[in-house]
Coordinates of C-alpha atoms in Angstrom, one line a residue:
Chain A
M1244 CA 28.7 -204.4 34.6
S1245 CA 26.2 -204.4 37.5
T1246 CA 23.5 -206.7 38.3
D1247 CA 20.4 -205.7 36.3
T1248 CA 17.4 -205.6 38.9
S1249 CA 14.5 -205.6 36.6
S1250 CA 13.8 -208.7 35.4
G1251 CA 14.4 -209.9 31.8
R1252 CA 16.2 -206.5 31.0
G1253 CA 19.5 -208.3 31.8
A1254 CA 20.5 -208.6 28.2
A1255 CA 19.7 -205.5 27.1
T1256 CA 23.2 -203.4 27.1
S1257 CA 24.9 -206.0 26.3
T1258 CA 23.5 -207.4 23.1
D1259 CA 22.7 -203.9 22.0
T1260 CA 25.6 -203.5 19.7
A1261 CA 24.3 -200.0 18.8
V1262 CA 25.6 -198.3 22.4
P1263 CA 27.9 -200.3 23.3
G1264 CA 26.9 -198.6 27.0
L1265 CA 24.8 -196.2 29.0
A1266 CA 27.1 -193.8 28.2
A1267 CA 26.5 -193.6 24.7
G1268 CA 29.0 -191.4 23.0
V1269 CA 30.8 -190.1 25.7
G1270 CA 33.9 -188.0 25.6
S1271 CA 33.3 -188.4 22.2
A1272 CA 31.2 -184.8 22.3
A1273 CA 33.4 -182.5 19.7
P1274 CA 34.2 -180.1 22.1
G1275 CA 34.0 -176.8 20.3
R1276 CA 31.4 -174.5 20.5
P1277 CA 27.9 -175.2 19.8
D1278 CA 25.5 -174.4 16.8
V1279 CA 22.9 -171.9 18.5
G1280 CA 21.4 -171.0 15.1
R1281 CA 20.7 -174.8 14.9
A1282 CA 19.0 -175.2 18.9
F1283 CA 16.9 -172.0 18.0
G1284 CA 15.7 -173.7 14.6
A1285 CA 14.9 -176.7 17.0
L1286 CA 13.3 -175.4 19.6
L1287 CA 10.9 -173.4 17.1
W1288 CA 10.1 -176.6 15.6
R1289 CA 9.2 -178.3 18.5
D1290 CA 6.7 -175.8 19.2
V1291 CA 5.4 -175.4 15.1
F1292 CA 5.9 -180.1 15.6
V1293 CA 3.4 -179.7 18.2
T1294 CA 0.7 -176.3 16.8
G1295 CA 0.1 -178.9 13.7
R1296 CA -1.0 -181.9 16.1
E1297 CA -3.4 -179.1 17.6
L1298 CA -4.5 -176.9 14.7
V1299 CA -8.1 -177.1 14.7
P1300 CA -8.6 -176.9 18.5
F1301 CA -5.8 -173.5 18.4
L1302 CA -7.9 -172.1 15.4
L1303 CA -11.6 -172.8 17.6
Q1304 CA -8.9 -171.3 20.6
V1305 CA -8.0 -167.9 18.8
V1306 CA -10.4 -167.3 16.2
L1307 CA -14.2 -168.3 17.6
Q1308 CA -14.3 -164.5 19.5
P1309 CA -13.6 -162.0 16.1
V1310 CA -15.4 -164.3 14.2
F1311 CA -18.9 -163.4 16.8
L1312 CA -17.5 -160.0 17.4
L1313 CA -17.4 -159.6 13.5
F1314 CA -20.7 -161.4 12.9
V1315 CA -23.4 -159.5 15.6
F1316 CA -21.9 -156.4 14.6
G1317 CA -21.2 -156.0 11.2
K1318 CA -23.7 -159.0 9.9
V1319 CA -26.5 -159.1 13.3
L1320 CA -26.5 -154.7 14.2
V1321 CA -26.6 -154.2 10.4
E1322 CA -29.4 -156.6 8.9
L1323 CA -31.7 -155.2 12.1
G1324 CA -30.6 -151.5 10.7
F1325 CA -28.6 -150.7 14.2
A1326 CA -25.6 -150.2 12.1
T1327 CA -25.4 -149.0 9.1
S1328 CA -23.1 -151.3 6.3
Q1329 CA -19.8 -148.8 6.4
Y1330 CA -20.4 -150.0 9.9
S1331 CA -18.6 -152.8 8.7
D1332 CA -16.1 -151.7 6.8
V1333 CA -15.0 -149.8 10.2
L1334 CA -14.9 -153.2 12.1
L1335 CA -13.5 -155.6 9.3
P1336 CA -9.9 -154.6 10.2
G1337 CA -10.0 -153.9 14.0
V1338 CA -10.8 -157.6 14.0
I1339 CA -8.0 -159.1 12.7
A1340 CA -5.9 -156.5 14.4
L1341 CA -7.5 -157.8 17.5
T1342 CA -7.3 -161.5 16.1
A1343 CA -3.3 -161.0 15.6
F1344 CA -2.7 -158.5 18.2
L1345 CA -4.6 -161.1 21.4
T1346 CA -3.4 -164.4 19.8
A1347 CA -0.4 -163.4 20.3
L1348 CA -0.2 -161.6 23.8
Q1349 CA -2.0 -164.3 25.0
N1350 CA 0.2 -167.0 23.5
T1351 CA 3.5 -165.9 25.1
A1352 CA 2.5 -165.0 28.7
F1353 CA -0.5 -167.9 29.7
P1354 CA 2.3 -170.5 28.9
L1355 CA 5.2 -169.0 30.0
V1356 CA 3.5 -169.1 33.8
I1357 CA 2.5 -171.8 33.9
D1358 CA 5.8 -173.5 32.4
F1359 CA 8.1 -171.5 35.1
S1360 CA 6.0 -171.7 38.1
F1361 CA 3.7 -175.2 37.8
T1362 CA 5.0 -177.5 35.1
K1363 CA 9.2 -176.2 34.3
E1364 CA 8.4 -178.0 30.9
I1365 CA 10.7 -174.8 29.8
E1366 CA 14.1 -176.2 32.4
D1367 CA 15.0 -178.3 29.3
R1368 CA 15.2 -175.6 27.7
L1369 CA 16.6 -173.3 29.5
L1370 CA 19.5 -176.4 29.1
A1371 CA 19.6 -175.9 25.5
P1372 CA 23.0 -174.9 24.2
L1373 CA 22.0 -171.5 23.3
P1374 CA 21.6 -168.1 24.7
T1375 CA 18.7 -167.9 27.5
A1376 CA 17.4 -164.3 25.7
L1377 CA 16.8 -166.7 22.6
V1378 CA 14.8 -168.6 24.3
A1379 CA 12.7 -165.9 25.2
V1380 CA 12.9 -164.8 21.7
E1381 CA 12.2 -168.0 19.7
K1382 CA 8.7 -167.9 22.0
I1383 CA 8.1 -164.3 20.6
V1384 CA 8.5 -165.5 17.3
F1385 CA 6.2 -168.7 17.8
S1386 CA 4.1 -166.7 19.1
L1387 CA 3.8 -164.3 15.8
L1388 CA 3.6 -167.4 13.1
R1389 CA 1.0 -167.7 15.3
A1390 CA -1.1 -164.6 15.6
L1391 CA -0.6 -165.1 11.5
V1392 CA -2.1 -168.1 11.2
A1393 CA -5.3 -166.7 12.8
A1394 CA -5.0 -163.6 11.2
A1395 CA -4.8 -165.4 8.1
V1396 CA -7.3 -167.5 8.9
M1397 CA -9.5 -164.4 9.6
F1398 CA -10.0 -163.1 6.0
P1399 CA -11.5 -166.1 4.3
I1400 CA -14.0 -166.5 7.7
S1401 CA -14.4 -162.6 7.5
W1402 CA -15.8 -163.4 3.8
W1403 CA -18.0 -165.8 4.4
V1404 CA -19.9 -163.6 7.6
L1405 CA -19.7 -160.4 5.6
G1406 CA -19.9 -161.9 2.0
T1407 CA -17.0 -159.3 1.2
L1408 CA -13.9 -158.9 1.5
P1409 CA -11.8 -155.3 0.6
V1410 CA -8.8 -156.6 0.1
Q1411 CA -6.3 -156.2 -3.1
W1412 CA -3.8 -158.1 -4.1
G1413 CA -1.7 -155.6 -3.5
D1414 CA -2.4 -154.4 -0.2
L1415 CA -0.5 -157.4 1.1
P1416 CA 2.9 -156.2 1.8
L1417 CA 1.8 -153.9 4.3
L1418 CA -0.8 -155.4 6.2
T1419 CA 1.5 -157.9 6.7
A1420 CA 3.8 -155.8 7.8
F1421 CA 1.5 -154.4 10.2
L1422 CA 0.8 -157.1 11.8
V1423 CA 3.7 -158.5 12.2
L1424 CA 4.7 -155.1 14.2
G1425 CA 1.4 -156.2 15.6
S1426 CA 1.8 -159.5 16.6
L1427 CA 5.5 -158.4 17.8
V1428 CA 4.3 -155.8 19.9
G1429 CA 1.5 -158.4 21.4
A1430 CA 3.9 -161.2 21.9
V1431 CA 6.7 -159.0 24.1
M1432 CA 3.8 -157.8 25.8
G1433 CA 2.5 -160.8 27.2
M1434 CA 6.4 -161.8 28.0
T1435 CA 6.5 -158.9 29.9
L1436 CA 3.2 -159.7 31.2
G1437 CA 3.7 -163.3 32.3
T1438 CA 7.4 -162.7 33.6
F1439 CA 6.3 -160.0 35.7
V1440 CA 3.0 -160.6 37.3
K1441 CA 3.5 -163.1 40.8
P1442 CA 2.2 -166.6 39.4
N1443 CA -1.0 -166.8 42.0
R1444 CA -2.0 -163.4 40.1
I1445 CA -2.0 -164.5 37.1
N1446 CA -6.0 -164.5 36.7
V1447 CA -6.8 -161.2 38.3
V1448 CA -3.9 -159.8 36.0
F1449 CA -5.6 -160.8 33.0
A1450 CA -8.8 -159.5 33.7
V1451 CA -7.6 -157.0 34.5
V1452 CA -5.4 -155.8 31.4
L1453 CA -7.2 -158.4 28.6
T1454 CA -10.7 -156.8 28.2
P1455 CA -10.2 -152.9 28.8
L1456 CA -7.3 -153.8 25.7
L1457 CA -9.7 -155.8 24.0
F1458 CA -11.8 -152.2 23.7
T1459 CA -9.4 -149.4 23.8
G1460 CA -7.7 -150.4 21.5
S1461 CA -9.7 -149.0 18.2
T1462 CA -11.3 -152.2 17.4
Q1463 CA -14.8 -151.6 16.8
F1464 CA -14.4 -147.1 16.3
P1465 CA -11.7 -145.2 14.5
W1466 CA -9.6 -143.6 17.0
Q1467 CA -10.0 -140.2 15.0
S1468 CA -13.7 -139.9 15.6
L1469 CA -12.8 -140.7 18.9
D1470 CA -12.1 -136.2 19.2
T1471 CA -15.4 -135.6 21.1
L1472 CA -15.0 -138.0 24.0
R1473 CA -11.5 -136.5 24.5
W1474 CA -10.3 -138.3 27.8
F1475 CA -10.9 -142.2 26.3
Q1476 CA -9.1 -141.0 22.9
V1477 CA -6.3 -140.1 24.9
V1478 CA -6.5 -144.1 26.4
C1479 CA -7.0 -145.4 22.9
A1480 CA -3.8 -143.5 22.1
L1481 CA -1.7 -145.9 24.7
N1482 CA -3.4 -149.1 23.6
P1483 CA -0.8 -150.3 21.2
L1484 CA -3.5 -152.5 19.1
T1485 CA -5.0 -148.9 18.0
Y1486 CA -2.5 -148.6 15.5
V1487 CA -2.1 -151.9 15.0
S1488 CA -6.0 -151.0 13.4
E1489 CA -6.0 -148.4 12.5
A1490 CA -3.0 -149.3 9.5
L1491 CA -5.4 -152.3 8.3
R1492 CA -8.1 -150.2 7.6
A1493 CA -5.8 -147.5 6.9
E1494 CA -5.5 -150.1 3.8
M1495 CA -8.9 -152.1 3.8
A1496 CA -11.2 -148.6 4.4
P1497 CA -9.0 -145.7 2.9
D1498 CA -12.0 -143.6 2.8
V1499 CA -12.7 -144.2 7.0
P1500 CA -10.9 -141.5 8.7
H1501 CA -8.0 -143.2 10.4
L1502 CA -4.0 -142.0 11.4
P1503 CA -1.1 -141.4 8.7
L1504 CA 0.5 -144.9 8.6
W1505 CA 4.3 -143.6 9.2
L1506 CA 2.8 -142.9 12.8
C1507 CA 1.5 -145.9 13.7
A1508 CA 4.4 -147.5 12.4
L1509 CA 6.6 -145.6 14.7
A1510 CA 4.1 -145.6 17.7
L1511 CA 4.9 -149.5 17.3
A1512 CA 8.0 -149.6 16.6
G1513 CA 8.0 -147.4 20.2
F1514 CA 6.3 -150.0 21.7
L1515 CA 8.6 -152.7 20.5
V1516 CA 11.4 -151.8 22.1
V1517 CA 10.3 -151.1 25.4
F1518 CA 7.9 -153.9 26.1
G1519 CA 10.9 -155.9 23.8
V1520 CA 13.5 -154.4 26.5
T1521 CA 11.1 -155.8 29.4
S1522 CA 9.8 -158.6 28.0
L1523 CA 13.7 -160.0 27.9
V1524 CA 14.5 -158.4 31.1
G1525 CA 11.4 -160.1 33.1
F1526 CA 12.2 -163.3 30.8
R1527 CA 15.8 -163.4 32.3
R1528 CA 14.8 -162.5 35.7
R1529 CA 12.8 -165.8 35.7
A1530 CA 15.3 -167.6 34.5
L1531 CA 18.2 -167.5 35.9
D1532 CA 19.3 -166.5 39.9
Chain B
M268 CA 43.9 -184.4 38.6
D269 CA 41.5 -184.6 35.5
A270 CA 38.9 -182.1 36.8
A271 CA 35.7 -182.3 35.3
V272 CA 34.1 -179.9 38.0
Q273 CA 36.0 -176.9 39.3
V274 CA 34.8 -174.5 41.7
T275 CA 36.7 -172.3 43.7
D276 CA 35.7 -169.4 46.0
L277 CA 31.7 -169.2 44.6
V278 CA 30.0 -166.7 46.6
K279 CA 26.1 -166.8 45.9
R280 CA 24.4 -163.9 47.6
Y281 CA 20.8 -163.6 46.7
P282 CA 19.2 -159.7 47.0
G283 CA 18.1 -158.4 49.6
R284 CA 19.3 -161.6 52.0
P285 CA 21.3 -160.5 55.0
V286 CA 23.6 -163.7 54.4
N287 CA 25.5 -165.5 51.3
A288 CA 23.2 -168.6 50.0
V289 CA 26.9 -170.7 49.3
D290 CA 29.8 -168.6 51.1
G291 CA 33.1 -169.0 49.8
I292 CA 32.8 -173.1 48.6
S293 CA 36.4 -174.7 46.6
F294 CA 36.1 -178.3 45.2
T295 CA 37.1 -180.1 42.1
V296 CA 36.0 -182.9 40.9
A297 CA 38.0 -185.8 38.9
R298 CA 37.0 -186.8 35.6
G299 CA 34.9 -190.8 35.7
E300 CA 34.5 -189.6 40.0
V301 CA 30.6 -190.2 41.5
F302 CA 30.1 -187.3 44.2
G303 CA 27.7 -187.1 46.0
L304 CA 26.5 -183.7 47.5
L305 CA 24.8 -183.8 51.5
G306 CA 23.9 -181.6 53.2
P307 CA 20.0 -179.9 54.9
N308 CA 17.4 -178.3 53.5
G309 CA 18.8 -173.9 52.6
A310 CA 22.7 -175.4 53.1
G311 CA 22.9 -174.9 49.9
K312 CA 23.7 -177.3 47.7
T313 CA 21.0 -176.4 44.8
T314 CA 22.4 -172.9 44.7
T315 CA 26.2 -174.4 43.6
I316 CA 23.8 -177.0 41.4
G317 CA 22.2 -173.9 40.2
V318 CA 25.4 -172.1 39.7
L319 CA 26.9 -175.5 38.3
T320 CA 24.1 -176.0 35.2
T321 CA 24.3 -172.5 33.9
R322 CA 20.6 -171.5 36.0
V323 CA 22.4 -169.5 39.2
L324 CA 24.2 -167.1 38.6
P325 CA 27.5 -166.5 40.9
T326 CA 28.4 -163.8 43.3
S327 CA 32.1 -164.1 43.2
G328 CA 34.1 -167.0 42.0
T329 CA 34.4 -169.6 39.9
A330 CA 33.2 -172.1 38.2
S331 CA 33.8 -174.6 35.7
V332 CA 32.5 -177.8 34.2
A333 CA 34.3 -180.2 31.8
G334 CA 36.4 -177.1 31.4
V335 CA 34.5 -174.5 30.7
D336 CA 34.2 -171.5 32.9
V337 CA 30.5 -171.8 33.5
A338 CA 29.3 -167.6 34.4
A339 CA 31.8 -166.9 31.6
D340 CA 30.6 -169.2 28.8
P341 CA 27.1 -171.1 29.8
V342 CA 26.5 -172.5 25.5
T343 CA 29.3 -174.5 25.6
A344 CA 28.9 -175.7 28.5
R345 CA 25.3 -176.3 28.7
S346 CA 26.7 -178.3 25.7
R347 CA 28.3 -180.6 28.0
L348 CA 26.8 -181.3 31.6
S349 CA 23.2 -182.2 31.6
V350 CA 20.1 -182.4 34.8
V351 CA 18.3 -184.8 36.5
P352 CA 15.5 -182.9 37.8
Q353 CA 14.2 -184.3 41.0
R354 CA 10.9 -183.0 40.1
S355 CA 9.7 -183.9 36.3
N356 CA 9.7 -181.6 33.6
L357 CA 9.1 -183.6 30.6
D358 CA 7.3 -182.1 28.1
R359 CA 3.7 -183.7 28.1
A360 CA 2.9 -182.3 25.1
L361 CA 5.1 -185.0 23.4
T362 CA 5.6 -188.9 23.6
A363 CA 8.4 -190.2 26.2
R364 CA 10.5 -191.0 22.8
Q365 CA 9.8 -188.1 21.4
N366 CA 10.9 -185.8 24.8
L367 CA 14.4 -187.8 24.3
V368 CA 15.2 -186.7 20.3
F369 CA 13.7 -182.8 20.4
H370 CA 16.7 -182.7 22.9
A371 CA 18.4 -184.2 21.1
A372 CA 17.4 -181.8 18.1
Y373 CA 18.1 -178.8 20.8
H374 CA 21.8 -179.9 21.2
G375 CA 22.5 -180.5 17.4
V376 CA 22.6 -183.9 17.2
G377 CA 21.7 -185.3 13.6
R378 CA 18.5 -187.1 12.7
A379 CA 19.3 -190.5 12.4
E380 CA 22.1 -190.6 15.5
R381 CA 19.3 -188.7 17.7
N382 CA 16.5 -192.0 16.3
R383 CA 19.5 -194.9 17.5
R384 CA 20.0 -193.3 20.8
A385 CA 16.1 -192.4 21.5
D386 CA 15.8 -196.4 20.5
A387 CA 18.7 -197.3 22.5
L388 CA 18.1 -195.3 26.0
L389 CA 14.3 -196.1 26.3
E390 CA 15.7 -199.9 26.2
Q391 CA 18.6 -199.6 28.3
L392 CA 15.7 -197.9 30.8
G393 CA 13.7 -200.1 30.1
L394 CA 11.5 -198.2 28.0
G395 CA 11.4 -199.8 25.3
G396 CA 8.0 -200.4 24.1
R397 CA 6.4 -197.4 26.0
G398 CA 8.5 -194.6 23.9
G399 CA 4.6 -193.8 22.6
D400 CA 3.0 -193.5 25.6
K401 CA 2.5 -189.2 26.5
V402 CA 4.3 -188.9 29.3
D403 CA 1.4 -188.0 31.3
D404 CA 0.7 -191.9 31.9
Y405 CA 3.7 -192.2 33.2
S406 CA 4.5 -193.5 36.7
G407 CA 7.1 -191.5 38.3
G408 CA 9.9 -194.4 38.4
M409 CA 9.1 -194.5 34.7
A410 CA 9.5 -190.3 34.4
Q411 CA 12.7 -190.5 36.3
R412 CA 14.1 -193.1 33.9
L413 CA 12.9 -191.2 30.9
L414 CA 14.7 -188.2 33.1
I415 CA 18.3 -189.9 33.2
A416 CA 17.3 -190.9 29.1
R417 CA 17.3 -188.0 27.8
A418 CA 19.8 -185.8 30.5
L419 CA 22.6 -189.1 28.8
M420 CA 20.5 -188.0 25.1
H421 CA 23.6 -186.0 24.2
A422 CA 26.3 -187.4 25.3
P423 CA 27.3 -184.7 28.3
Q424 CA 30.3 -185.5 30.3
V425 CA 28.7 -184.4 33.4
V426 CA 25.7 -185.6 34.9
F427 CA 24.0 -183.2 37.8
L428 CA 21.7 -185.7 39.3
D429 CA 19.1 -183.8 42.3
E430 CA 17.9 -186.1 44.4
P431 CA 18.0 -189.6 42.4
S432 CA 16.2 -192.1 44.1
T433 CA 13.6 -189.3 46.4
G434 CA 9.9 -191.3 45.5
L435 CA 10.9 -194.5 44.4
D436 CA 9.8 -198.2 45.0
P437 CA 12.8 -200.1 46.4
Q438 CA 13.4 -201.4 42.7
A439 CA 13.6 -198.5 40.6
R440 CA 15.7 -197.1 43.4
L441 CA 18.4 -200.1 43.2
F442 CA 18.0 -199.7 38.9
V443 CA 18.6 -196.1 39.4
W444 CA 21.4 -197.0 41.4
D445 CA 23.0 -199.1 38.9
R446 CA 22.5 -196.9 36.6
I447 CA 24.9 -194.9 37.9
R448 CA 27.0 -196.9 38.8
E449 CA 27.1 -197.9 34.6
L450 CA 27.5 -193.9 34.1
R451 CA 30.8 -194.3 35.7
E452 CA 32.1 -196.9 34.5
G453 CA 31.6 -195.6 30.9
G454 CA 33.2 -192.3 32.1
V455 CA 30.7 -189.6 32.8
T456 CA 31.0 -187.9 35.3
V457 CA 28.8 -188.3 38.2
V458 CA 27.3 -185.5 40.6
L459 CA 24.1 -186.1 43.0
T460 CA 22.6 -184.2 45.5
T461 CA 20.5 -186.5 48.5
H462 CA 19.9 -186.6 51.5
D463 CA 19.6 -189.9 51.8
M464 CA 22.6 -191.2 53.4
D465 CA 22.6 -194.9 52.0
E466 CA 22.9 -193.2 48.5
A467 CA 25.2 -191.5 48.8
A468 CA 27.9 -193.8 51.0
A469 CA 26.5 -196.2 48.4
L470 CA 27.1 -194.5 45.0
S471 CA 29.3 -191.9 45.7
D472 CA 33.2 -191.9 45.9
R473 CA 33.7 -188.8 47.4
V474 CA 31.5 -187.3 49.1
G475 CA 31.0 -183.2 50.7
I476 CA 28.4 -182.1 53.3
M477 CA 27.6 -178.4 52.9
D478 CA 26.2 -176.5 55.0
H479 CA 25.1 -173.1 55.8
G480 CA 26.7 -172.2 52.3
R481 CA 30.4 -174.2 53.7
L482 CA 32.1 -177.1 52.6
L483 CA 32.8 -179.3 56.7
A484 CA 33.0 -181.8 55.2
L485 CA 34.8 -183.2 51.7
D486 CA 36.3 -186.9 50.8
T487 CA 35.4 -190.6 50.5
P488 CA 32.3 -192.2 52.5
A489 CA 34.5 -194.5 54.6
A490 CA 38.0 -191.8 55.1
L491 CA 35.0 -189.9 56.7
T492 CA 33.4 -192.1 59.0
R493 CA 36.3 -193.0 60.3
S494 CA 37.4 -189.5 61.0
L495 CA 34.4 -189.9 63.4
P496 CA 35.6 -189.4 66.6
G497 CA 34.1 -192.8 69.2
S498 CA 31.4 -193.3 66.8
A499 CA 33.4 -197.0 65.8
T500 CA 32.1 -199.0 68.5
L501 CA 33.0 -202.4 70.2
D502 CA 30.8 -204.6 72.2
I503 CA 32.6 -207.3 73.6
D504 CA 31.1 -210.0 76.6
V505 CA 34.0 -210.5 78.6
A506 CA 34.0 -213.6 81.8
R507 CA 36.4 -212.5 84.0
A508 CA 38.4 -214.3 86.4
A509 CA 36.8 -214.7 89.7
E510 CA 38.4 -213.1 91.6
D511 CA 38.3 -209.3 89.6
T512 CA 36.0 -207.0 89.5
D513 CA 33.8 -205.0 86.1
D514 CA 35.6 -202.1 87.6
A515 CA 38.9 -203.9 87.4
V516 CA 38.4 -205.2 83.9
L517 CA 37.2 -201.9 82.2
A518 CA 39.5 -200.0 83.9
A519 CA 42.5 -201.9 82.2
L520 CA 40.0 -201.5 78.7
A521 CA 40.7 -197.5 78.9
P522 CA 43.9 -197.2 77.7
L523 CA 42.8 -198.5 74.2
A524 CA 39.6 -197.0 73.4
E525 CA 38.3 -193.7 73.9
R526 CA 35.6 -194.5 75.9
V527 CA 34.7 -197.2 77.9
E528 CA 31.0 -198.3 79.3
Q529 CA 29.6 -200.8 80.8
V530 CA 26.6 -201.8 78.9
A531 CA 24.5 -204.5 80.6
D532 CA 25.6 -207.0 84.2
G533 CA 23.8 -210.5 82.9
S534 CA 25.5 -213.4 82.9
G535 CA 28.6 -211.7 82.6
L536 CA 30.5 -208.0 82.0
R537 CA 29.0 -207.0 78.9
A538 CA 30.9 -203.5 77.4
R539 CA 31.2 -200.8 75.1
L540 CA 34.5 -199.7 73.8
Y541 CA 34.3 -195.8 72.0
L542 CA 36.7 -195.7 69.4
S543 CA 37.7 -193.9 66.0
G544 CA 39.2 -195.7 63.4
D545 CA 39.0 -199.7 62.6
A546 CA 37.0 -201.3 65.3
A547 CA 38.3 -204.7 64.0
A548 CA 41.8 -204.2 64.6
L549 CA 41.0 -203.4 68.6
V550 CA 39.7 -206.8 69.2
G551 CA 43.3 -208.2 69.1
P552 CA 44.6 -206.2 71.6
V553 CA 42.0 -206.1 73.8
S554 CA 41.6 -209.7 73.8
E555 CA 45.5 -209.6 75.2
A556 CA 45.1 -207.3 77.7
L557 CA 41.8 -209.3 79.1
G558 CA 44.2 -212.3 78.4
A559 CA 47.0 -210.3 80.9
R560 CA 43.9 -210.5 83.5
H561 CA 42.7 -214.5 83.4
A562 CA 39.7 -213.0 81.6
R563 CA 38.4 -214.6 78.9
L564 CA 37.0 -213.1 75.6
T565 CA 32.7 -215.1 74.9
G566 CA 31.8 -212.5 71.9
V567 CA 32.4 -209.6 69.9
R568 CA 30.1 -207.0 68.0
I569 CA 31.6 -204.4 65.9
G570 CA 29.1 -201.3 65.2
E571 CA 30.4 -199.7 62.5
P572 CA 30.2 -195.3 62.6
S573 CA 27.4 -194.3 59.3
L574 CA 27.9 -191.5 57.0
E575 CA 24.3 -190.6 59.0
D576 CA 26.6 -190.4 62.2
V577 CA 29.0 -188.2 60.2
F578 CA 26.7 -185.9 58.4
L579 CA 24.7 -185.0 62.4
S580 CA 27.6 -184.4 64.1
L581 CA 28.6 -182.0 61.7
T582 CA 25.3 -180.5 60.9
G583 CA 23.4 -180.8 63.7
R584 CA 20.2 -182.4 64.9
E585 CA 17.5 -179.0 65.0
L586 CA 15.6 -179.1 62.6
R587 CA 15.7 -176.8 59.0

């Protein structure tokens, strides 16, 4: 062995019987195809592990804005008599949809910009033994998980803020299905933004994209009642969030006019395919030269 | 030859660029070899390494690492290679030890085994006791050692190191060099890119010099420096016979070297002989030639060419 230059470190390699040299286990690596599923699981576990340690900051980050929305528009305005209590029925499903959709979107967009352009932390994942597209899919799945947690937390908070929660156990399967679909669309839209926008433009783009998304997603109003404001109705129809809000409203506030569920599902599936493709193309462009 | 890395007619052209970043290079790195890839900025080194590490798609030609075609089966290739980047890309949400353990988990190393390897490697790289620190608290040298540890966690067959000692203090640099030599002793193939000629000469079994996307030279550092025409020098001090002249002595020596010039005219005659090959072997013939003229050799100094001389003669002196 060559001379060890750091003081007192010379003995470490020779006394360590577990690993004889620096090249531990070299040549013994089983030459076969690596286990892709296991690699995918490990990537996901790393993200869940890190989020689990930062659960409170994470929840504050994603839940504070919708809680204030709900409180001011669903509670304060109603108390002051500027809105009827029926308005909180309109608002609540929209705010839950918004929470899931934007959490998913922001979770793929911002971290990817930072990872690809500045910290390069993603490189170790890109060198893991799984196809590059699956590294992207893992990010999407992880965003979905975060979005579902954020949405789930909104239910007890809504109950606490508004005093009622118009949800039956029987609503859960459909609610979950649409929250999953909506979060996936949010995640792939976020990844598309995060991989196509130049890093130095990301602040501007987010300001320009997020605010309109927030206010054209039919979260604060039922889409069908926009008949009198035709141009705005068309703009809202282009926002995928509209279909999540409308679907949740159909379940939680069936008396409020809403789009049929099949239409919402179809629209979201369409957005998922389109942005799913652009997100994977964008990710591949950043990951491979 | 048992090839760890095989590159054949590799070409990479980035879209919209007028010239090839890598322009048809071929080379082979044997198993257990330390191979240095040198070249000025923009020579195509990084692109070549990018192809070999599955991050750059080749335009044409083939490249394989540990017997796996990197373009056809990047997933298997990734399980057999690893990369030590020039700039830290450690996971800053994790501790040092967690960086190692999660990396091994990505590569399917079992829980007990990855914990054991992480502890052993932290110890071997002088980071024992610092495994619980956040990597943000690590100095540049510690981060570099942790990057090396991480690269070894999944027992790769080929390790790619990009500028392994840039920005390190001399102690850390020597430490890293020693670890690289240990890797070779352990049968791991090492491919390193560097601007540091001393590093390349000290570590590499063979060196490839690239420029403008082409491989200009490929050989052992010693053979490369030997091959450089007229770069080895032999400085001699001569006490000539009184009746002789400096010019006549120099003329007598001229057939022995490629070029002879008088360096300074102090108390006696001092001359510099430029030659190719081994300067030391010329001392005898020079002494004989002087003896025939009744002159005495009173001093000798050998100047060996360095890898840097080879590099500059191949790639020129203009700034990139």
